[in-house]
Structures are given as C-alpha cells and as structure tokens.
Short mmCIF file of C-alpha atoms in Angstrom, two decimals:
data_model
loop_
_atom_site.label_atom_id
_atom_site.label_comp_id
_atom_site.label_asym_id
_atom_site.label_seq_id
_atom_site.Cartn_x
_atom_site.Cartn_y
_atom_site.Cartn_z
CA MET A 1 35.72 152.76 -157.79
CA VAL A 2 34.13 152.82 -161.25
CA GLY A 3 37.53 152.40 -162.89
CA TYR A 4 38.38 149.38 -160.75
CA LEU A 5 35.04 147.72 -161.52
CA VAL A 6 35.72 148.30 -165.22
CA TYR A 7 39.06 146.54 -164.77
CA LEU A 8 37.34 143.62 -163.02
CA THR A 9 34.72 143.39 -165.77
CA ILE A 10 37.39 143.24 -168.48
CA SER A 11 39.38 140.65 -166.53
CA ALA A 12 36.33 138.48 -165.81
CA ALA A 13 35.18 138.69 -169.45
CA THR A 14 38.64 137.85 -170.80
CA TYR A 15 39.06 134.92 -168.44
CA GLY A 16 35.48 133.90 -169.19
CA ILE A 17 36.34 133.57 -172.90
CA PHE A 18 39.60 131.81 -172.04
CA CYS A 19 37.87 129.33 -169.72
CA LEU A 20 35.03 128.63 -172.14
CA GLY A 21 37.69 127.21 -174.46
CA LEU A 22 39.03 125.00 -171.67
CA ASN A 23 35.51 123.94 -170.72
CA LEU A 24 34.87 122.85 -174.32
CA GLN A 25 38.03 120.75 -174.28
CA TRP A 26 37.70 119.22 -170.82
CA GLY A 27 34.17 119.80 -169.56
CA PHE A 28 32.42 118.64 -172.72
CA THR A 29 35.01 116.38 -174.41
CA GLY A 30 37.11 115.09 -171.50
CA LEU A 31 40.46 116.27 -172.94
CA ILE A 32 42.89 117.15 -170.15
CA ASN A 33 44.81 120.30 -171.09
CA PHE A 34 47.28 121.55 -168.47
CA GLY A 35 48.93 123.97 -170.89
CA HIS A 36 45.95 126.05 -171.97
CA VAL A 37 47.96 129.25 -171.56
CA ALA A 38 50.01 128.30 -174.64
CA PHE A 39 47.04 129.09 -176.88
CA MET A 40 46.55 132.44 -175.17
CA THR A 41 50.24 133.24 -175.64
CA VAL A 42 50.15 132.46 -179.36
CA GLY A 43 46.97 134.48 -179.86
CA ALA A 44 48.26 137.49 -177.92
CA TYR A 45 51.65 137.68 -179.62
CA ALA A 46 50.26 137.04 -183.11
CA THR A 47 47.68 139.80 -182.67
CA VAL A 48 50.01 142.50 -181.34
CA LEU A 49 52.87 141.71 -183.73
CA LEU A 50 50.61 141.73 -186.78
CA SER A 51 48.77 144.88 -185.74
CA SER A 52 52.13 146.58 -185.15
CA GLN A 53 52.87 145.97 -188.83
CA GLY A 54 49.67 147.66 -189.94
CA VAL A 55 47.34 144.66 -190.16
CA PRO A 56 43.77 145.65 -189.14
CA LEU A 57 42.94 144.71 -185.55
CA LEU A 58 39.99 142.48 -186.37
CA LEU A 59 42.04 140.57 -188.95
CA SER A 60 44.93 140.33 -186.48
CA LEU A 61 42.58 138.83 -183.89
CA ALA A 62 41.27 136.29 -186.42
CA ILE A 63 44.80 135.31 -187.46
CA GLY A 64 45.84 135.01 -183.80
CA ALA A 65 42.91 132.68 -183.12
CA GLY A 66 43.81 130.74 -186.27
CA CYS A 67 47.42 130.34 -185.15
CA ALA A 68 46.19 129.04 -181.79
CA ALA A 69 43.93 126.57 -183.60
CA LEU A 70 46.93 125.48 -185.71
CA LEU A 71 48.87 124.83 -182.50
CA GLY A 72 45.93 122.72 -181.33
CA LEU A 73 46.07 120.80 -184.61
CA LEU A 74 49.79 120.06 -184.19
CA ILE A 75 49.33 118.91 -180.59
CA GLY A 76 46.20 116.93 -181.35
CA LEU A 77 47.59 115.03 -184.33
CA SER A 78 50.42 113.68 -182.19
CA THR A 79 48.61 112.94 -178.92
CA LEU A 80 44.83 112.53 -179.24
CA ARG A 81 45.12 108.92 -180.36
CA LEU A 82 46.93 108.13 -177.11
CA ARG A 83 45.69 108.04 -173.52
CA GLU A 84 44.51 111.22 -171.81
CA ASP A 85 47.57 111.44 -169.56
CA TYR A 86 49.84 111.79 -172.61
CA LEU A 87 47.86 114.83 -173.72
CA ALA A 88 48.20 116.37 -170.25
CA ILE A 89 51.97 115.87 -170.24
CA VAL A 90 52.43 117.20 -173.78
CA THR A 91 50.34 120.32 -173.15
CA ILE A 92 52.40 121.19 -170.07
CA GLY A 93 55.59 120.91 -172.11
CA VAL A 94 54.18 122.87 -175.05
CA SER A 95 53.06 125.75 -172.81
CA GLU A 96 56.56 126.10 -171.37
CA LEU A 97 58.09 125.74 -174.84
CA VAL A 98 55.93 128.57 -176.20
CA ARG A 99 56.77 130.80 -173.24
CA LEU A 100 60.51 130.14 -173.61
CA VAL A 101 60.34 130.89 -177.33
CA ALA A 102 58.65 134.20 -176.52
CA LEU A 103 61.37 134.90 -173.96
CA ASN A 104 64.41 134.02 -176.07
CA GLU A 105 63.50 134.77 -179.70
CA GLU A 106 64.09 138.50 -179.41
CA TRP A 107 64.09 139.04 -183.19
CA LEU A 108 60.40 138.11 -183.19
CA THR A 109 58.95 138.77 -179.74
CA ARG A 110 61.52 141.27 -178.36
CA GLY A 111 62.23 138.86 -175.52
CA ALA A 112 62.01 139.97 -171.91
CA PHE A 113 61.59 143.61 -173.01
CA GLY A 114 58.16 142.69 -174.32
CA VAL A 115 56.04 144.19 -177.08
CA GLN A 116 54.92 147.74 -176.39
CA GLY A 117 53.24 150.56 -178.21
CA TYR A 118 51.01 148.40 -180.42
CA PRO A 119 47.61 149.63 -181.73
CA LEU A 120 44.64 149.26 -179.38
CA PRO A 121 40.96 148.82 -180.32
CA LEU A 122 39.05 152.10 -180.02
CA GLY A 123 42.31 153.65 -178.84
CA GLY A 124 41.63 156.93 -180.64
CA PHE A 125 37.84 156.75 -180.44
CA ARG A 126 36.25 159.84 -178.89
CA PRO A 127 32.44 159.48 -179.06
CA ASN A 128 30.04 162.40 -178.77
CA GLN A 129 26.87 162.14 -176.69
CA VAL A 130 25.00 160.29 -179.44
CA GLY A 131 27.87 157.80 -179.71
CA LYS A 132 27.86 157.25 -175.95
CA ILE A 133 24.13 156.55 -176.03
CA ALA A 134 24.72 154.01 -178.83
CA LEU A 135 27.39 152.26 -176.75
CA ILE A 136 25.06 152.16 -173.73
CA PHE A 137 22.35 150.71 -176.00
CA TRP A 138 24.58 147.78 -176.92
CA LEU A 139 25.47 147.24 -173.27
CA THR A 140 21.74 147.18 -172.49
CA ILE A 141 21.16 144.49 -175.12
CA ILE A 142 23.88 142.35 -173.54
CA ALA A 143 22.41 142.90 -170.05
CA ILE A 144 18.98 141.78 -171.30
CA PHE A 145 20.56 138.68 -172.83
CA ALA A 146 22.33 137.93 -169.51
CA VAL A 147 19.07 138.27 -167.56
CA TRP A 148 17.30 135.99 -170.04
CA GLN A 149 20.01 133.34 -169.70
CA LEU A 150 19.85 133.61 -165.90
CA TRP A 151 16.07 133.26 -165.90
CA ARG A 152 16.17 130.28 -168.27
CA GLY A 153 18.76 128.48 -166.17
CA LEU A 154 16.97 129.13 -162.89
CA ARG A 155 13.64 128.02 -164.34
CA TRP A 156 15.17 124.73 -165.49
CA ARG A 157 16.75 124.21 -162.08
CA TRP A 158 13.49 125.05 -160.28
CA LYS A 159 11.51 122.49 -162.33
CA LYS A 160 14.12 119.83 -161.66
CA LEU A 161 14.05 120.43 -157.91
CA LYS A 162 10.25 120.36 -157.82
CA LYS A 163 10.21 117.01 -159.63
CA GLN A 164 12.61 115.69 -156.99
CA GLU A 165 10.48 117.32 -154.26
CA LYS A 166 13.42 119.36 -152.98
CA SER A 167 13.60 122.92 -151.69
CA GLY A 168 14.08 125.67 -154.25
CA LEU A 169 15.63 128.10 -151.77
CA GLY A 170 19.02 127.83 -153.47
CA VAL A 171 17.47 128.84 -156.79
CA VAL A 172 15.97 131.94 -155.19
CA VAL A 173 19.31 132.86 -153.61
CA TRP A 174 21.15 132.40 -156.91
CA GLY A 175 18.49 134.45 -158.69
CA ILE A 176 18.87 137.35 -156.28
CA LEU A 177 22.67 137.13 -156.36
CA GLY A 178 22.86 136.81 -160.14
CA GLY A 179 20.40 139.62 -160.70
CA GLY A 180 22.30 141.85 -158.31
CA ILE A 181 25.61 141.18 -160.07
CA ILE A 182 24.16 141.87 -163.53
CA THR A 183 22.48 145.06 -162.31
CA SER A 184 25.59 146.40 -160.59
CA LEU A 185 27.81 145.65 -163.59
CA PHE A 186 25.30 147.23 -165.94
CA ILE A 187 25.01 150.43 -163.90
CA ASN A 188 28.79 150.66 -163.52
CA GLY A 189 29.22 150.04 -167.24
CA CYS A 190 26.77 152.80 -168.14
CA ILE A 191 28.62 155.24 -165.90
CA ALA A 192 31.96 154.24 -167.42
CA LEU A 193 30.65 154.62 -170.99
CA GLN A 194 29.13 158.00 -170.18
CA ASN A 195 32.57 159.11 -168.95
CA TYR A 196 34.21 157.34 -171.87
CA ASN A 197 37.87 156.32 -171.95
CA TYR A 198 39.83 153.50 -173.60
CA LYS A 199 39.18 151.00 -170.79
CA ALA A 200 35.43 151.61 -170.99
CA GLY A 201 35.48 150.86 -174.73
CA LEU A 202 37.54 147.72 -174.17
CA MET A 203 35.09 146.64 -171.47
CA LEU A 204 32.21 146.83 -173.95
CA LEU A 205 34.18 145.01 -176.65
CA SER A 206 35.23 142.21 -174.28
CA VAL A 207 31.68 141.75 -173.01
CA ILE A 208 30.35 141.63 -176.59
CA ALA A 209 33.01 139.04 -177.51
CA LEU A 210 32.13 136.98 -174.43
CA THR A 211 28.44 137.08 -175.35
CA LEU A 212 29.11 135.93 -178.91
CA VAL A 213 31.43 133.11 -177.82
CA TYR A 214 29.01 131.99 -175.10
CA ALA A 215 25.99 132.01 -177.43
CA GLY A 216 27.92 130.16 -180.13
CA LEU A 217 29.13 127.46 -177.74
CA GLU A 218 25.68 127.05 -176.21
CA TYR A 219 24.33 126.38 -179.71
CA LEU A 220 27.14 123.95 -180.54
CA VAL A 221 27.06 121.88 -177.35
CA GLN A 222 23.29 121.43 -177.64
CA SER A 223 23.57 120.35 -181.28
CA PRO A 224 24.21 116.76 -182.44
CA TRP A 225 27.92 117.66 -182.61
CA GLY A 226 27.89 118.63 -178.95
CA ARG A 227 26.06 115.45 -177.95
CA VAL A 228 28.77 113.41 -179.62
CA LEU A 229 31.39 115.29 -177.57
CA LYS A 230 29.53 114.46 -174.36
CA ALA A 231 29.34 110.81 -175.38
CA ILE A 232 33.10 110.80 -176.01
CA ARG A 233 33.64 112.34 -172.57
CA GLU A 234 31.68 109.59 -170.85
CA ASP A 235 32.81 106.56 -172.85
CA GLU A 236 34.35 107.00 -176.28
CA GLU A 237 33.79 103.36 -177.19
CA ILE A 238 30.05 103.98 -177.50
CA PRO A 239 30.20 106.68 -180.20
CA ARG A 240 32.96 104.70 -181.91
CA ALA A 241 30.65 101.67 -182.03
CA LEU A 242 27.99 103.89 -183.59
CA GLY A 243 30.34 104.79 -186.43
CA LYS A 244 31.56 108.18 -185.22
CA ASN A 245 35.13 109.23 -185.94
CA VAL A 246 36.14 109.87 -182.31
CA PHE A 247 39.60 111.18 -183.16
CA TRP A 248 38.20 113.76 -185.58
CA TYR A 249 35.65 115.01 -183.05
CA LYS A 250 38.36 115.29 -180.38
CA LEU A 251 40.58 117.21 -182.77
CA GLN A 252 37.76 119.60 -183.69
CA ALA A 253 37.00 120.33 -180.03
CA PHE A 254 40.68 120.77 -179.16
CA MET A 255 41.29 123.16 -182.06
CA LEU A 256 38.14 125.18 -181.41
CA GLY A 257 38.97 125.46 -177.70
CA GLY A 258 42.46 126.59 -178.64
CA ALA A 259 41.12 129.19 -181.08
CA ILE A 260 38.82 130.60 -178.39
CA ALA A 261 41.77 130.83 -175.98
CA GLY A 262 43.79 132.56 -178.69
CA GLY A 263 41.05 135.15 -179.09
CA ALA A 264 41.08 135.66 -175.32
CA GLY A 265 44.82 136.27 -175.62
CA SER A 266 44.12 139.24 -177.91
CA PHE A 267 41.87 140.87 -175.33
CA TYR A 268 44.39 140.05 -172.60
CA ALA A 269 47.09 141.87 -174.58
CA TRP A 270 44.83 144.84 -175.22
CA GLN A 271 44.03 145.05 -171.52
CA LEU A 272 47.70 144.91 -170.48
CA THR A 273 48.79 147.34 -173.28
CA ASN A 274 52.28 145.78 -172.91
CA VAL A 275 52.97 142.08 -173.47
CA TYR A 276 55.77 140.23 -171.68
CA PRO A 277 56.53 136.48 -171.54
CA ALA A 278 56.05 136.65 -167.75
CA ASN A 279 52.36 137.44 -168.34
CA PHE A 280 51.83 133.85 -169.54
CA ASP A 281 53.22 131.70 -166.74
CA PRO A 282 51.59 128.37 -165.69
CA LEU A 283 49.57 130.16 -163.00
CA VAL A 284 47.25 131.43 -165.74
CA THR A 285 46.31 127.84 -166.60
CA PHE A 286 45.87 127.05 -162.91
CA ASN A 287 43.47 129.99 -162.59
CA ALA A 288 41.49 128.74 -165.60
CA TRP A 289 41.15 125.26 -164.12
CA THR A 290 40.07 126.81 -160.83
CA ILE A 291 37.33 128.77 -162.59
CA VAL A 292 36.04 125.77 -164.59
CA VAL A 293 36.04 123.41 -161.58
CA LEU A 294 34.48 126.05 -159.34
CA GLY A 295 31.63 126.88 -161.71
CA GLY A 296 31.06 123.32 -162.85
CA ALA A 297 32.68 121.48 -165.75
CA GLY A 298 30.42 120.80 -168.71
CA THR A 299 28.29 123.91 -168.21
CA ASN A 300 28.97 127.23 -169.90
CA PRO A 301 26.93 129.32 -167.41
CA GLY A 302 28.92 127.69 -164.61
CA THR A 303 32.16 128.83 -166.25
CA LEU A 304 30.96 132.43 -166.26
CA ILE A 305 29.82 132.18 -162.64
CA GLY A 306 33.23 130.73 -161.76
CA ALA A 307 35.00 133.66 -163.44
CA LEU A 308 32.92 136.20 -161.52
CA ILE A 309 33.49 134.45 -158.19
CA PHE A 310 37.20 134.07 -158.86
CA PHE A 311 37.72 137.76 -159.54
CA ALA A 312 35.49 138.73 -156.63
CA TYR A 313 37.76 136.60 -154.44
CA ASP A 314 40.83 138.14 -156.08
CA SER A 315 39.60 141.64 -155.30
CA LEU A 316 38.64 140.89 -151.71
CA THR A 317 41.90 139.17 -150.84
CA ARG A 318 43.93 141.85 -152.59
CA PHE A 319 42.58 144.45 -150.15
CA VAL A 320 41.49 142.46 -147.08
CA LEU A 321 44.45 140.12 -146.45
CA PRO A 322 47.05 142.92 -146.14
CA GLN A 323 44.90 144.44 -143.37
CA LEU A 324 45.01 141.21 -141.35
CA ASN A 325 48.83 141.20 -141.16
CA LEU A 326 48.96 137.40 -141.36
CA VAL A 327 52.11 137.35 -143.50
CA ASP A 328 54.47 139.91 -144.98
CA ASP A 329 53.98 141.32 -148.47
CA ALA A 330 56.53 138.93 -150.01
CA ARG A 331 54.43 135.89 -149.00
CA LEU A 332 51.00 137.40 -149.58
CA GLY A 333 50.72 136.10 -153.17
CA ALA A 334 51.55 132.55 -152.07
CA LEU A 335 48.94 132.76 -149.30
CA ARG A 336 46.25 133.78 -151.78
CA VAL A 337 47.04 130.78 -153.98
CA MET A 338 46.97 128.51 -150.91
CA VAL A 339 43.54 129.81 -149.98
CA ILE A 340 42.30 129.06 -153.51
CA GLY A 341 43.61 125.50 -153.14
CA LEU A 342 41.81 125.15 -149.81
CA ILE A 343 38.55 126.39 -151.35
CA LEU A 344 38.89 123.85 -154.15
CA MET A 345 39.49 120.99 -151.69
CA VAL A 346 36.40 121.94 -149.70
CA LEU A 347 34.39 122.24 -152.91
CA MET A 348 35.49 118.79 -154.08
CA VAL A 349 34.16 117.29 -150.85
CA TRP A 350 30.98 119.37 -150.62
CA ARG A 351 30.02 119.63 -154.30
CA PRO A 352 32.42 117.79 -156.64
CA GLN A 353 30.45 118.75 -159.76
CA GLY A 354 30.94 122.46 -159.08
CA ILE A 355 28.37 125.16 -158.38
CA LEU A 356 26.22 124.67 -161.49
CA GLY A 357 27.48 121.25 -162.60
CA ASN A 358 25.04 118.41 -163.19
CA LYS A 359 26.22 115.43 -161.19
CA ASP A 360 23.84 113.06 -162.95
CA GLU A 361 25.20 113.99 -166.39
CA LEU A 362 28.85 114.74 -165.63
CA THR A 363 30.59 111.52 -164.63
CA LEU A 364 33.81 111.90 -166.66
CA GLY A 365 34.22 108.18 -166.97
CA LYS A 366 33.41 107.32 -163.33
#
C-alpha cells in the first residue's frame, strides 16, 4: 500500500508541474495549447539522452527545460500574432510531429525500442539513519508549506463568503479534506523514506520541484508581470492601449510554460525508468486539460487540487470498475475516459470556473 501511494504521489506531483505550465499559458494568459505534451516529450528525451552521455542530471534537466522553451519560442514566433485558434491547431500538429520524430529517428531516440538504462537521480543513494532523518526533515518543511498555503486560501475564501453573507460550510469541508490529504501523504512519505528505496527518493525530489515551481509561479502571477498576463487574457486591446508589448508577454508566458512542462518531462522519464514514444500520446494533453479545468483555470492551488482528484479517480476506477463487470478488459480504458468526459460535462454545468476558480475574475473574454 505504501509503495502504491508513493507512486500516486510521484504521478500527482509530476502532473502538477506539467499542468502548472499549461495553467500559466491558458489559465493566466488565455493561450490555447492542445499540444502541451510536445514540451514534455522534448524535456524527457533531452534529459535522458544527455545524462546517458555523462552530463550531470541537474544540468540535463536544465537543458531539457531550455529545449522545451526553445520549442515554445519557435511556435510562438510563428503563431502568437495570429488568432487563438491558429495556435491551437499548430500545437496539435507540433505535438504529433515531435512524437513521430521520436518514433522514427532511431539514430537519436532509438525509435520504438525506447531509451533504457539511463542514470536516475539518487539511483545509487543509500542513506543511513541520519540521512533518512534529514530527508524526512525536508518533507516536513514541504508539508508545513502546504498547510500554510491551504490555510491562507481557505481564510481568503472564508472572508469573501462572509462579505457576501453566504455559508462557509464548503470552506470547512475543503479544510478538513485538504488537511486529511496532506496528513496522509506526509505520514506515507515518512514511512517510505524510513524504508528508503529509489521511488521514495524520487517522490521527495518531485515534491520539492513541485513546491519550487508552485512558489515561483505564485510570486510571478501576483507581480505586475502576472497582472499584465491576466489583462491580456481578458482583453488584450486594453494592455496594448496602455503601451504594453502584448506579443512579447504572450511569448514569455508560452516559453515559460513550455520550460516547466519540459522539466516535468524529466521527472516523468525518471519515474518510468524507460522512455518510449508511446508514453507521450495526445491523451497526456487531454489529462492535463482535465486537471486544469477541474481545479479551476487561473488558479495554481486549483491545479494542484485537480491533479490530486484526477489521480484519486484514476486509482479508484483502476480497481473498482473491473469488479463491476460492466465491460470487458479491452474496453475498460475507453470507459474510464468516457467517465472523465461525463464528469467534465457535469462540472461545466454546475461550476464552469472549476473547483477553486474565481468566476468574477476568470471570464476568458466572455
């Protein structure tokens, strides 16, 4: 059970990083990217191929993120001056192009055989008891930060509801649920680190990376730069009239979101331990959009909540649906995707701004 929860934590953290990049592009800037997986693919392959040649892992990760940002630059220079639908179409094509290059250019990516046997972070690390306590200490710091962020968000929501003279029952429920999730993940993480293996180390690294990316984006989107992005999302003519270079801001957001997705690709490759082109099909982008829409576009905490809910759903349906005998095993995967689509349709009717989205702020041009 502990091992499976470690797997879920790594997956949720990796997708959380990946979706924070998409949320920066779409949720805060209004850029429609239906090929977000292309950035993850570039980051993953660049990291594992470079590290296989002896490049240090941290430098490989940075170069992978840089290559993903370069891809964002190339796409952005050719499309961001056009309408949003052109960007959506181009990103779909680019994601398939990148996947086909990974599949067919065997001299570089080893094709369908994939890249295997590459160095892994903390792969040979064997901590003693003092080292395990140090790892648990860092996990504790992250848990405290998560509780602080939860408390700050709930306090803001409570004050807003009281001003509107509405019930704060939902805030209490979310506080109990969020606190329970953080506590359970923290306890499971401590147990995993005490019985250390490679996956436990990767769990800690992925959670640390998620914390750094989240904190950095929270700072950026609340800065003057982030307010310009929000203005562009709502009506780009207004910041343009105020003398802002709208194209340059769009390009910055698109490249930064791509770099974040490229970094997520590195952790995705380290989790898989073997990288194949089939790992980067369009369903990965669909999952990212599901997470962002579910949690609430234009809110970083909502993206993390969406990632947790998505993987909780993934775990439940992976074990519960086969017991119901609704369909055979060959159609089970399609049924799970259909159920996700149904949940999204219900959510769009019940709460179109997502779980934590701010309907008053997030209009996306409407």
